[in-house]
Structures are given as C-alpha cells and as structure tokens.
CSV table of C-alpha atoms and ligand atoms in Angstrom, one decimal:
chain,number,residue,atom,x,y,z
A,1,UNK,CA,0.0,0.0,0.0
A,2,UNK,CA,1.2,3.5,-0.9
A,3,UNK,CA,0.3,6.3,1.4
A,4,UNK,CA,-1.5,9.1,-0.6
A,5,UNK,CA,0.6,12.1,-1.6
A,6,UNK,CA,-1.6,14.6,0.1
A,7,UNK,CA,-1.1,12.8,3.4
A,8,UNK,CA,2.6,12.7,3.0
A,9,UNK,CA,2.7,16.4,2.1
A,10,UNK,CA,0.6,17.3,5.2
A,11,UNK,CA,3.2,15.6,7.3
A,12,UNK,CA,6.0,17.4,5.5
A,13,UNK,CA,4.4,20.7,5.8
A,14,UNK,CA,3.9,20.6,9.6
A,15,UNK,CA,6.2,20.2,12.5
A,16,UNK,CA,4.1,20.0,15.7
A,17,UNK,CA,1.5,17.2,15.9
A,18,UNK,CA,-1.0,16.2,18.6
A,19,UNK,CA,-1.8,12.5,18.1
A,20,UNK,CA,-5.3,11.5,19.0
A,21,UNK,CA,-7.1,8.2,19.0
A,22,UNK,CA,-10.6,7.0,20.2
A,23,UNK,CA,-11.7,6.7,23.8
A,24,UNK,CA,-11.3,3.3,25.4
A,25,UNK,CA,-8.4,2.6,23.1
A,26,UNK,CA,-7.6,-0.9,21.8
A,27,UNK,CA,-4.3,-2.3,20.7
A,28,UNK,CA,-4.6,-0.9,17.2
A,29,UNK,CA,-5.4,2.6,18.5
A,30,UNK,CA,-2.5,2.6,21.0
A,31,UNK,CA,-0.2,1.0,18.5
A,32,UNK,CA,-0.9,3.5,15.7
A,33,UNK,CA,-0.7,6.5,18.0
A,34,UNK,CA,2.7,5.4,19.4
A,35,UNK,CA,4.1,4.2,16.1
A,36,UNK,CA,3.4,7.5,14.3
A,37,UNK,CA,4.7,9.4,17.4
A,38,UNK,CA,8.0,7.6,17.3
A,39,UNK,CA,8.3,8.0,13.6
A,40,UNK,CA,7.6,11.8,13.7
A,41,UNK,CA,10.2,12.1,16.4
A,42,UNK,CA,12.7,10.2,14.3
A,43,UNK,CA,12.3,12.6,11.4
A,44,UNK,CA,12.8,15.6,13.7
A,45,UNK,CA,9.2,16.6,14.4
A,46,UNK,CA,7.4,17.2,17.7
A,47,UNK,CA,4.6,14.7,18.4
A,48,UNK,CA,2.5,14.4,21.6
A,49,UNK,CA,0.3,11.3,21.9
A,50,UNK,CA,-2.8,12.2,23.9
A,51,UNK,CA,-5.3,9.8,25.5
A,52,UNK,CA,-7.5,9.8,28.6
A,53,UNK,CA,-8.0,6.1,28.2
A,54,UNK,CA,-9.5,4.3,29.9
A,55,UNK,CA,-6.7,1.8,29.6
A,56,UNK,CA,-8.8,-1.0,31.0
A,57,UNK,CA,-7.8,-4.1,29.1
A,58,UNK,CA,-4.6,-5.9,29.6
A,59,UNK,CA,-3.9,-5.4,25.9
A,60,UNK,CA,-3.4,-1.7,26.4
A,61,UNK,CA,-2.6,-1.2,30.1
A,62,UNK,CA,1.2,-1.3,29.8
A,63,UNK,CA,1.2,1.5,27.2
A,64,UNK,CA,-0.7,4.0,29.4
A,65,UNK,CA,2.6,5.5,30.6
A,66,UNK,CA,3.5,6.8,27.1
A,67,UNK,CA,0.4,9.0,26.8
A,68,UNK,CA,-0.2,12.6,27.9
A,69,UNK,CA,-3.5,12.7,29.7
A,70,UNK,CA,-4.0,16.4,30.1
A,71,UNK,CA,-2.9,19.4,28.2
A,72,UNK,CA,-3.4,22.9,29.5
A,73,UNK,CA,-4.2,26.1,27.6
A,74,UNK,CA,-0.8,27.5,28.4
A,75,UNK,CA,0.9,24.3,27.0
A,76,UNK,CA,-1.3,24.5,23.9
A,77,UNK,CA,-0.4,28.2,23.4
A,78,UNK,CA,3.3,27.4,23.6
A,79,UNK,CA,3.0,25.0,20.6
A,80,UNK,CA,4.0,26.5,17.2
A,81,UNK,CA,1.1,26.0,14.8
A,82,UNK,CA,0.1,22.5,16.0
A,83,UNK,CA,-1.9,20.2,13.8
A,84,UNK,CA,-3.8,17.0,14.7
A,85,UNK,CA,-3.6,13.4,13.5
A,86,UNK,CA,-6.6,11.3,14.5
A,87,UNK,CA,-6.1,7.6,14.3
A,88,UNK,CA,-8.4,4.5,14.3
A,89,UNK,CA,-11.7,6.5,14.3
A,90,UNK,CA,-13.3,8.8,11.8
A,91,UNK,CA,-16.0,10.1,14.0
A,92,UNK,CA,-15.5,13.2,16.2
A,93,UNK,CA,-17.5,12.0,19.2
A,94,UNK,CA,-15.4,8.9,19.6
A,95,UNK,CA,-12.5,11.2,20.6
A,96,UNK,CA,-14.0,11.8,24.0
A,97,UNK,CA,-12.7,14.7,26.0
A,98,UNK,CA,-10.0,15.7,23.4
A,99,UNK,CA,-12.7,16.2,20.6
A,100,UNK,CA,-12.6,20.0,21.1
A,101,UNK,CA,-9.0,20.2,19.8
A,102,UNK,CA,-10.2,19.1,16.4
A,103,UNK,CA,-12.5,22.2,16.2
A,104,UNK,CA,-9.5,24.3,16.8
A,105,UNK,CA,-6.6,22.9,14.8
A,106,UNK,CA,-6.3,21.4,11.3
A,107,UNK,CA,-6.9,17.7,11.5
A,108,UNK,CA,-5.8,14.7,9.4
A,109,UNK,CA,-8.0,11.6,9.9
A,110,UNK,CA,-6.4,8.2,9.3
A,111,UNK,CA,-8.7,5.2,9.7
A,112,UNK,CA,-9.6,1.7,8.4
A,113,UNK,CA,-13.3,2.1,9.1
A,114,UNK,CA,-15.6,4.2,7.1
A,115,UNK,CA,-17.9,6.3,9.2
A,116,UNK,CA,-19.3,8.5,6.4
A,117,UNK,CA,-19.0,11.5,8.7
A,118,UNK,CA,-17.8,14.8,7.4
A,119,UNK,CA,-14.9,15.2,9.8
A,120,UNK,CA,-11.3,16.4,9.4
A,121,UNK,CA,-9.5,18.8,7.2
A,122,UNK,CA,-8.0,15.9,5.3
A,123,UNK,CA,-9.1,12.3,5.5
A,124,UNK,CA,-7.5,9.0,4.5
A,125,UNK,CA,-9.9,6.1,5.0
A,126,UNK,CA,-8.9,2.6,3.8
A,127,UNK,CA,-11.5,-0.1,4.6
A,128,UNK,CA,-9.3,-2.7,2.9
A,129,UNK,CA,-6.6,-2.1,5.5
A,130,UNK,CA,-6.5,-4.8,8.3
A,131,UNK,CA,-5.5,-2.2,10.9
A,132,UNK,CA,-4.8,1.5,11.3
A,133,UNK,CA,-1.2,0.6,12.1
A,134,UNK,CA,-1.0,-1.0,8.6
A,135,UNK,CA,-1.7,2.4,7.1
A,136,UNK,CA,0.8,4.0,9.5
A,137,UNK,CA,3.4,1.5,8.3
A,138,UNK,CA,2.9,2.6,4.7
A,139,UNK,CA,3.4,6.2,5.7
A,140,UNK,CA,6.6,5.4,7.5
A,141,UNK,CA,7.9,3.2,4.7
A,142,UNK,CA,6.9,5.5,1.8
A,143,UNK,CA,8.6,8.4,3.5
A,144,UNK,CA,11.8,6.8,4.8
A,145,UNK,CA,12.1,3.5,3.0
A,146,UNK,CA,12.6,1.7,6.4
A,147,UNK,CA,11.0,1.3,9.8
A,148,UNK,CA,12.7,1.3,13.2
A,149,UNK,CA,12.4,-1.7,15.6
A,150,UNK,CA,10.3,0.3,18.0
A,151,UNK,CA,8.0,1.6,15.3
A,152,UNK,CA,7.8,-1.9,14.0
A,153,UNK,CA,6.8,-3.2,17.4
A,154,UNK,CA,3.8,-0.8,17.7
A,155,UNK,CA,2.7,-1.4,14.1
A,156,UNK,CA,2.8,-5.2,14.6
A,157,UNK,CA,0.9,-4.7,17.9
A,158,UNK,CA,-2.0,-3.1,16.2
A,159,UNK,CA,-1.9,-5.5,13.3
A,160,UNK,CA,-1.8,-8.6,15.5
A,161,UNK,CA,-4.6,-7.4,17.9
A,162,UNK,CA,-7.0,-6.2,15.1
A,163,UNK,CA,-6.6,-9.4,13.1
A,164,UNK,CA,-6.7,-11.9,16.0
A,165,UNK,CA,-3.0,-12.7,15.3
A,166,UNK,CA,-3.8,-13.0,11.6
A,167,UNK,CA,-6.7,-15.5,12.1
A,168,UNK,CA,-9.3,-13.1,10.7
A,169,UNK,CA,-7.5,-12.5,7.4
A,170,UNK,CA,-9.1,-14.1,4.3
A,171,UNK,CA,-8.0,-14.9,0.8
A,172,UNK,CA,-6.1,-12.2,-1.0
A,173,UNK,CA,-4.4,-10.9,2.1
A,174,UNK,CA,-0.8,-11.9,1.1
A,175,UNK,CA,0.1,-8.2,1.1
A,176,UNK,CA,-0.6,-8.1,4.9
A,177,UNK,CA,1.9,-11.0,5.5
A,178,UNK,CA,4.5,-9.2,3.3
A,179,UNK,CA,4.1,-6.1,5.4
A,180,UNK,CA,4.3,-8.2,8.6
A,181,UNK,CA,7.5,-9.9,7.3
A,182,UNK,CA,9.2,-6.5,6.9
A,183,UNK,CA,8.3,-5.8,10.6
A,184,UNK,CA,10.0,-9.0,11.6
A,185,UNK,CA,13.0,-8.0,9.4
A,186,UNK,CA,13.1,-4.8,11.5
A,187,UNK,CA,13.9,-7.0,14.5
A,188,UNK,CA,10.6,-7.7,16.3
A,189,UNK,CA,9.8,-11.1,17.8
A,190,UNK,CA,6.1,-12.2,17.2
A,191,UNK,CA,6.4,-14.5,20.2
A,192,UNK,CA,7.5,-11.7,22.5
A,193,UNK,CA,4.9,-9.5,21.0
A,194,UNK,CA,2.2,-12.1,21.7
A,195,UNK,CA,3.4,-12.4,25.3
A,196,UNK,CA,3.2,-8.6,25.5
A,197,UNK,CA,-0.5,-8.7,24.5
A,198,UNK,CA,-1.2,-11.2,27.3
A,199,UNK,CA,0.7,-9.2,29.9
A,200,UNK,CA,-1.3,-8.6,33.1
A,201,UNK,CA,-3.7,-11.5,32.7
A,202,UNK,CA,-4.7,-12.9,36.0
A,203,UNK,CA,-5.6,-16.4,37.2
A,204,UNK,CA,-8.8,-14.8,38.7
A,205,UNK,CA,-9.8,-14.0,35.1
A,206,UNK,CA,-9.9,-17.7,34.5
A,207,UNK,CA,-12.3,-18.1,37.4
A,208,UNK,CA,-14.5,-15.4,35.8
A,209,UNK,CA,-14.5,-17.4,32.6
A,210,UNK,CA,-15.6,-20.4,34.6
A,211,UNK,CA,-18.5,-18.5,36.1
A,212,UNK,CA,-19.6,-17.1,32.8
A,213,UNK,CA,-19.4,-20.4,31.0
A,214,UNK,CA,-21.3,-22.3,33.7
A,215,UNK,CA,-24.1,-19.7,33.6
A,216,UNK,CA,-24.4,-19.5,29.8
A,217,UNK,CA,-27.8,-20.2,28.2
A,218,UNK,CA,-27.8,-22.4,25.2
A,219,UNK,CA,-30.5,-21.9,22.5
A,220,UNK,CA,-31.3,-23.8,19.3
A,221,UNK,CA,-29.0,-26.7,20.1
A,222,UNK,CA,-26.0,-24.4,20.6
A,223,UNK,CA,-26.5,-22.2,17.6
A,224,UNK,CA,-27.0,-19.2,20.0
A,225,UNK,CA,-25.6,-18.6,23.4
A,226,UNK,CA,-26.4,-15.8,25.9
A,227,UNK,CA,-24.1,-14.7,28.7
A,228,UNK,CA,-25.4,-12.7,31.7
A,229,UNK,CA,-23.1,-10.8,33.9
A,230,UNK,CA,-24.9,-9.4,37.0
A,231,UNK,CA,-23.6,-6.6,39.2
A,232,UNK,CA,-22.8,-9.2,41.8
A,233,UNK,CA,-20.3,-10.9,39.4
A,234,UNK,CA,-19.0,-7.5,38.2
A,235,UNK,CA,-18.3,-6.4,41.8
A,236,UNK,CA,-16.3,-9.5,42.5
A,237,UNK,CA,-14.4,-9.4,39.2
A,238,UNK,CA,-13.0,-6.0,38.2
A,239,UNK,CA,-12.3,-5.0,34.6
A,240,UNK,CA,-8.8,-6.5,34.6
A,241,UNK,CA,-10.2,-9.9,35.5
A,242,UNK,CA,-12.7,-10.0,32.7
A,243,UNK,CA,-11.4,-11.5,29.4
A,244,UNK,CA,-14.4,-11.0,27.2
A,245,UNK,CA,-12.9,-11.7,23.8
A,246,UNK,CA,-11.5,-14.9,25.1
A,247,UNK,CA,-14.9,-15.9,26.5
A,248,UNK,CA,-16.7,-15.1,23.2
A,249,UNK,CA,-14.1,-17.0,21.2
A,250,UNK,CA,-14.1,-20.1,23.3
A,251,UNK,CA,-17.9,-20.4,22.6
A,252,UNK,CA,-17.9,-19.1,19.0
A,253,UNK,CA,-15.2,-21.6,18.0
A,254,UNK,CA,-17.4,-24.5,18.7
A,255,UNK,CA,-19.0,-26.3,15.7
A,256,UNK,CA,-22.6,-25.4,16.6
A,257,UNK,CA,-22.3,-21.8,17.6
A,258,UNK,CA,-23.3,-19.0,15.2
A,259,UNK,CA,-23.7,-16.1,17.6
A,260,UNK,CA,-23.4,-15.0,21.1
A,261,UNK,CA,-24.9,-12.1,23.1
A,262,UNK,CA,-23.3,-11.0,26.4
A,263,UNK,CA,-25.5,-8.9,28.6
A,264,UNK,CA,-23.8,-6.9,31.3
A,265,UNK,CA,-25.7,-5.2,34.1
A,266,UNK,CA,-24.7,-1.6,34.6
A,267,UNK,CA,-24.5,0.3,37.9
A,268,UNK,CA,-27.4,2.5,36.7
A,269,UNK,CA,-29.7,-0.5,36.5
A,270,UNK,CA,-29.6,-0.7,32.7
A,271,UNK,CA,-27.5,-3.1,30.6
A,272,UNK,CA,-24.8,-3.2,27.9
A,273,UNK,CA,-25.1,-5.9,25.3
A,274,UNK,CA,-22.3,-7.1,23.1
A,275,UNK,CA,-22.9,-9.5,20.3
A,276,UNK,CA,-20.7,-11.5,18.0
A,277,UNK,CA,-21.5,-13.8,15.1
A,278,UNK,CA,-19.4,-16.2,13.1
A,279,UNK,CA,-20.9,-16.5,9.6
A,280,UNK,CA,-24.3,-15.2,8.5
A,281,UNK,CA,-26.1,-13.5,11.4
A,282,UNK,CA,-25.9,-9.7,11.0
A,283,UNK,CA,-25.6,-8.5,14.6
A,284,UNK,CA,-25.1,-4.9,13.5
A,285,UNK,CA,-28.7,-4.7,12.3
A,286,UNK,CA,-29.9,-6.1,15.6
A,287,UNK,CA,-27.8,-3.6,17.5
A,288,UNK,CA,-29.1,-0.8,15.3
A,289,UNK,CA,-32.7,-1.6,16.1
A,290,UNK,CA,-31.8,-0.9,19.8
A,291,UNK,CA,-29.9,2.3,18.9
A,292,UNK,CA,-26.4,0.8,18.9
A,293,UNK,CA,-24.0,-0.1,16.1
A,294,UNK,CA,-21.0,-2.0,14.9
A,295,UNK,CA,-20.1,-4.5,12.2
A,296,UNK,CA,-21.9,-7.5,10.8
A,297,UNK,CA,-19.9,-9.9,13.1
A,298,UNK,CA,-19.4,-7.6,16.1
A,299,UNK,CA,-21.9,-5.1,17.5
A,300,UNK,CA,-23.4,-3.8,20.6
A,301,UNK,CA,-25.9,-1.4,22.3
A,302,UNK,CA,-26.9,0.0,25.6
A,303,UNK,CA,-30.3,-0.1,27.1
A,304,UNK,CA,-32.2,1.1,30.1
A,305,UNK,CA,-34.0,-2.3,30.3
A,306,UNK,CA,-33.4,-4.6,33.2
A,307,UNK,CA,-31.2,-7.7,32.6
A,308,UNK,CA,-34.1,-10.3,32.7
A,309,UNK,CA,-36.2,-8.3,30.3
A,310,UNK,CA,-33.6,-7.6,27.7
A,311,UNK,CA,-32.5,-11.2,27.9
A,312,UNK,CA,-36.1,-12.3,27.1
A,313,UNK,CA,-36.1,-9.9,24.0
A,314,UNK,CA,-32.8,-11.2,22.7
A,315,UNK,CA,-33.8,-14.8,23.3
A,316,UNK,CA,-36.9,-14.4,21.1
A,317,UNK,CA,-34.8,-12.6,18.4
A,318,UNK,CA,-32.4,-15.5,18.4
A,319,UNK,CA,-35.1,-18.1,18.5
A,320,UNK,CA,-36.6,-16.6,15.3
A,321,UNK,CA,-33.4,-17.6,13.6
A,322,UNK,CA,-33.3,-21.2,14.9
A,323,UNK,CA,-34.6,-22.9,11.8
B,401,LIG,MN1,-8.5,-0.7,14.3
C-alpha cells in the first residue's frame, strides 16, 4: 500500500503534531498512535500522543505511561502551529474529551473504518486495511524506506490485535503478511509480542471465565448462546479480571455456535449488550434496532431495560433464527 501524496505532504508541511485516538483505546489505537509518534520524532518533528484512556484491558494497560492525559491552555499556546492526527476512528464524538481540539486545529484523519461522517481537514480512510497501524506502516515506509524496531513493534501490535493474530484475514491478504514480514525483518519477535498482548492476565480472570461459562444459556442446540453478567459478578471481578474476547471465542469456536450475546448489568440498572457472530447473522442490524451499532460480526448497544427483560427480548430474536 502506498500512502497518498496529500497525506505525506501534510506531514512534510507541519512540524508539531497532537496525536489522538478514540476513547477506550484498543491495541490498534494505541499501536498506531505510538508508532506514528516515534516516527515523527525520528524525522525531527514534535509529536504528543494524547489519550485519557480508559486503559482498562490488559492489551493496552502497559502503554498507558506513554500518553499525555491532560494538556493545559498554556501548554497549547506554547506550541507553534500545532496540527492534529486522528487515528483509528473517523467520528469526532469517539474522541471523547479531546474532541474540542479538532475544532481548533487542522486535522488529518487516518482510519480503516468508514464512518461516512464529514470530519477532518484531510481524511484517509482505507476499509481494505486490516488495521490502522498497517496504514501508518505505509506512511513510514513510503517516507523513509525503512522502519525502526520500536515503530515496527507498535505497528505489529495493532496489526496482530486487530486481526486476532492473523486469524481473521481471508483470501487475498498476502500483502498483509508481506508487510508483517518487513516488521519481523526490522527486529521484532512475534512470540514476545504475543506475550506482551497477554501481559497482566490474572488467574482470577480464568475463574471469571468459569462462572460465565457455567451460567451461559444455550439456545437452538447451541447455535446461539447468551451470557449474563450481573452486578454481583462484576463487583467481584474488576475489569482486569474480565477476558471478554477470550470468553466469546471459546464459545464461537465450537461447531454449533453461530452467535453470542453478552448482557452486562450496569450500575445505573440498565445493561450493555455485546454481540458476536461467526458466519451469517448480521448482529449490527440487531444492535441498530436498539440504537447501537457495529459491524456484521461484532456489534453492541446500551439499554435502560433490566437484565431479565432484555434477555427475554434477545432470546426471542435469536429463536426466530433457529430454523
Ligand atoms: Mn483498528
């Protein structure tokens, strides 16, 4: 992939960058923010990665220390003509508390999702890219012909986490492996990087898995599964002890399972619902009907409904697809 000329020129023409990502960052968000920061520093530019977090998951926790969490008016005024690069989101409200900065300074948006929102002074959206870091890698390589080991680590981090360590890639993705090969050539160890993604996992999280698995409700001979997480469970198992992706995958990887819904009770009495599907069920359209959103295979929504009542609704939606 070749980074577009107008993106490269934008980087050439500016020297002070505020690097933003979405709130509740994931591995790709953190990886792309830190890779581009290191790269801009390497070519003699100032780059400040900003993020309020929350750095909840083990995947991102250890990178929290690299981010600036607050920037004062005085600090902003001291910067010489700053510009903004937004990574891994193309909607302004996903930026959380730093969104106001994009009303103030010219903004370049780089993302592999297409939101269709009119946002940013300049926008590079590439839905065919497997991760935002993949796009950042092409900027780095197009501009300098090489990538540093540290930059390569952060790029690989985003690529590996967004592709489930390459498991989600389909036919025609040889170019992704070629890019990854260049990162390994730059000196990174995929094994060490995998261990880094698991850092901070607790034995208690395995007990949480056990509780969630023993409480799961199986519908349509295992085609659909519903998890319920009450406040009682949540209070006992803090965020760092919840391994939701692992839970979903353990179940979705079985022969029978097509989709799961995980209902989580919230302190306000309502619920958050996350859904995943494997092949055909479009969970995004279900989420949309409740005012949420997402992709065909991963979507979610929030509701004021109580756990038992939303569970009943989802049960009947799933059962309509039993066949
Ligand atoms: Mn991403």
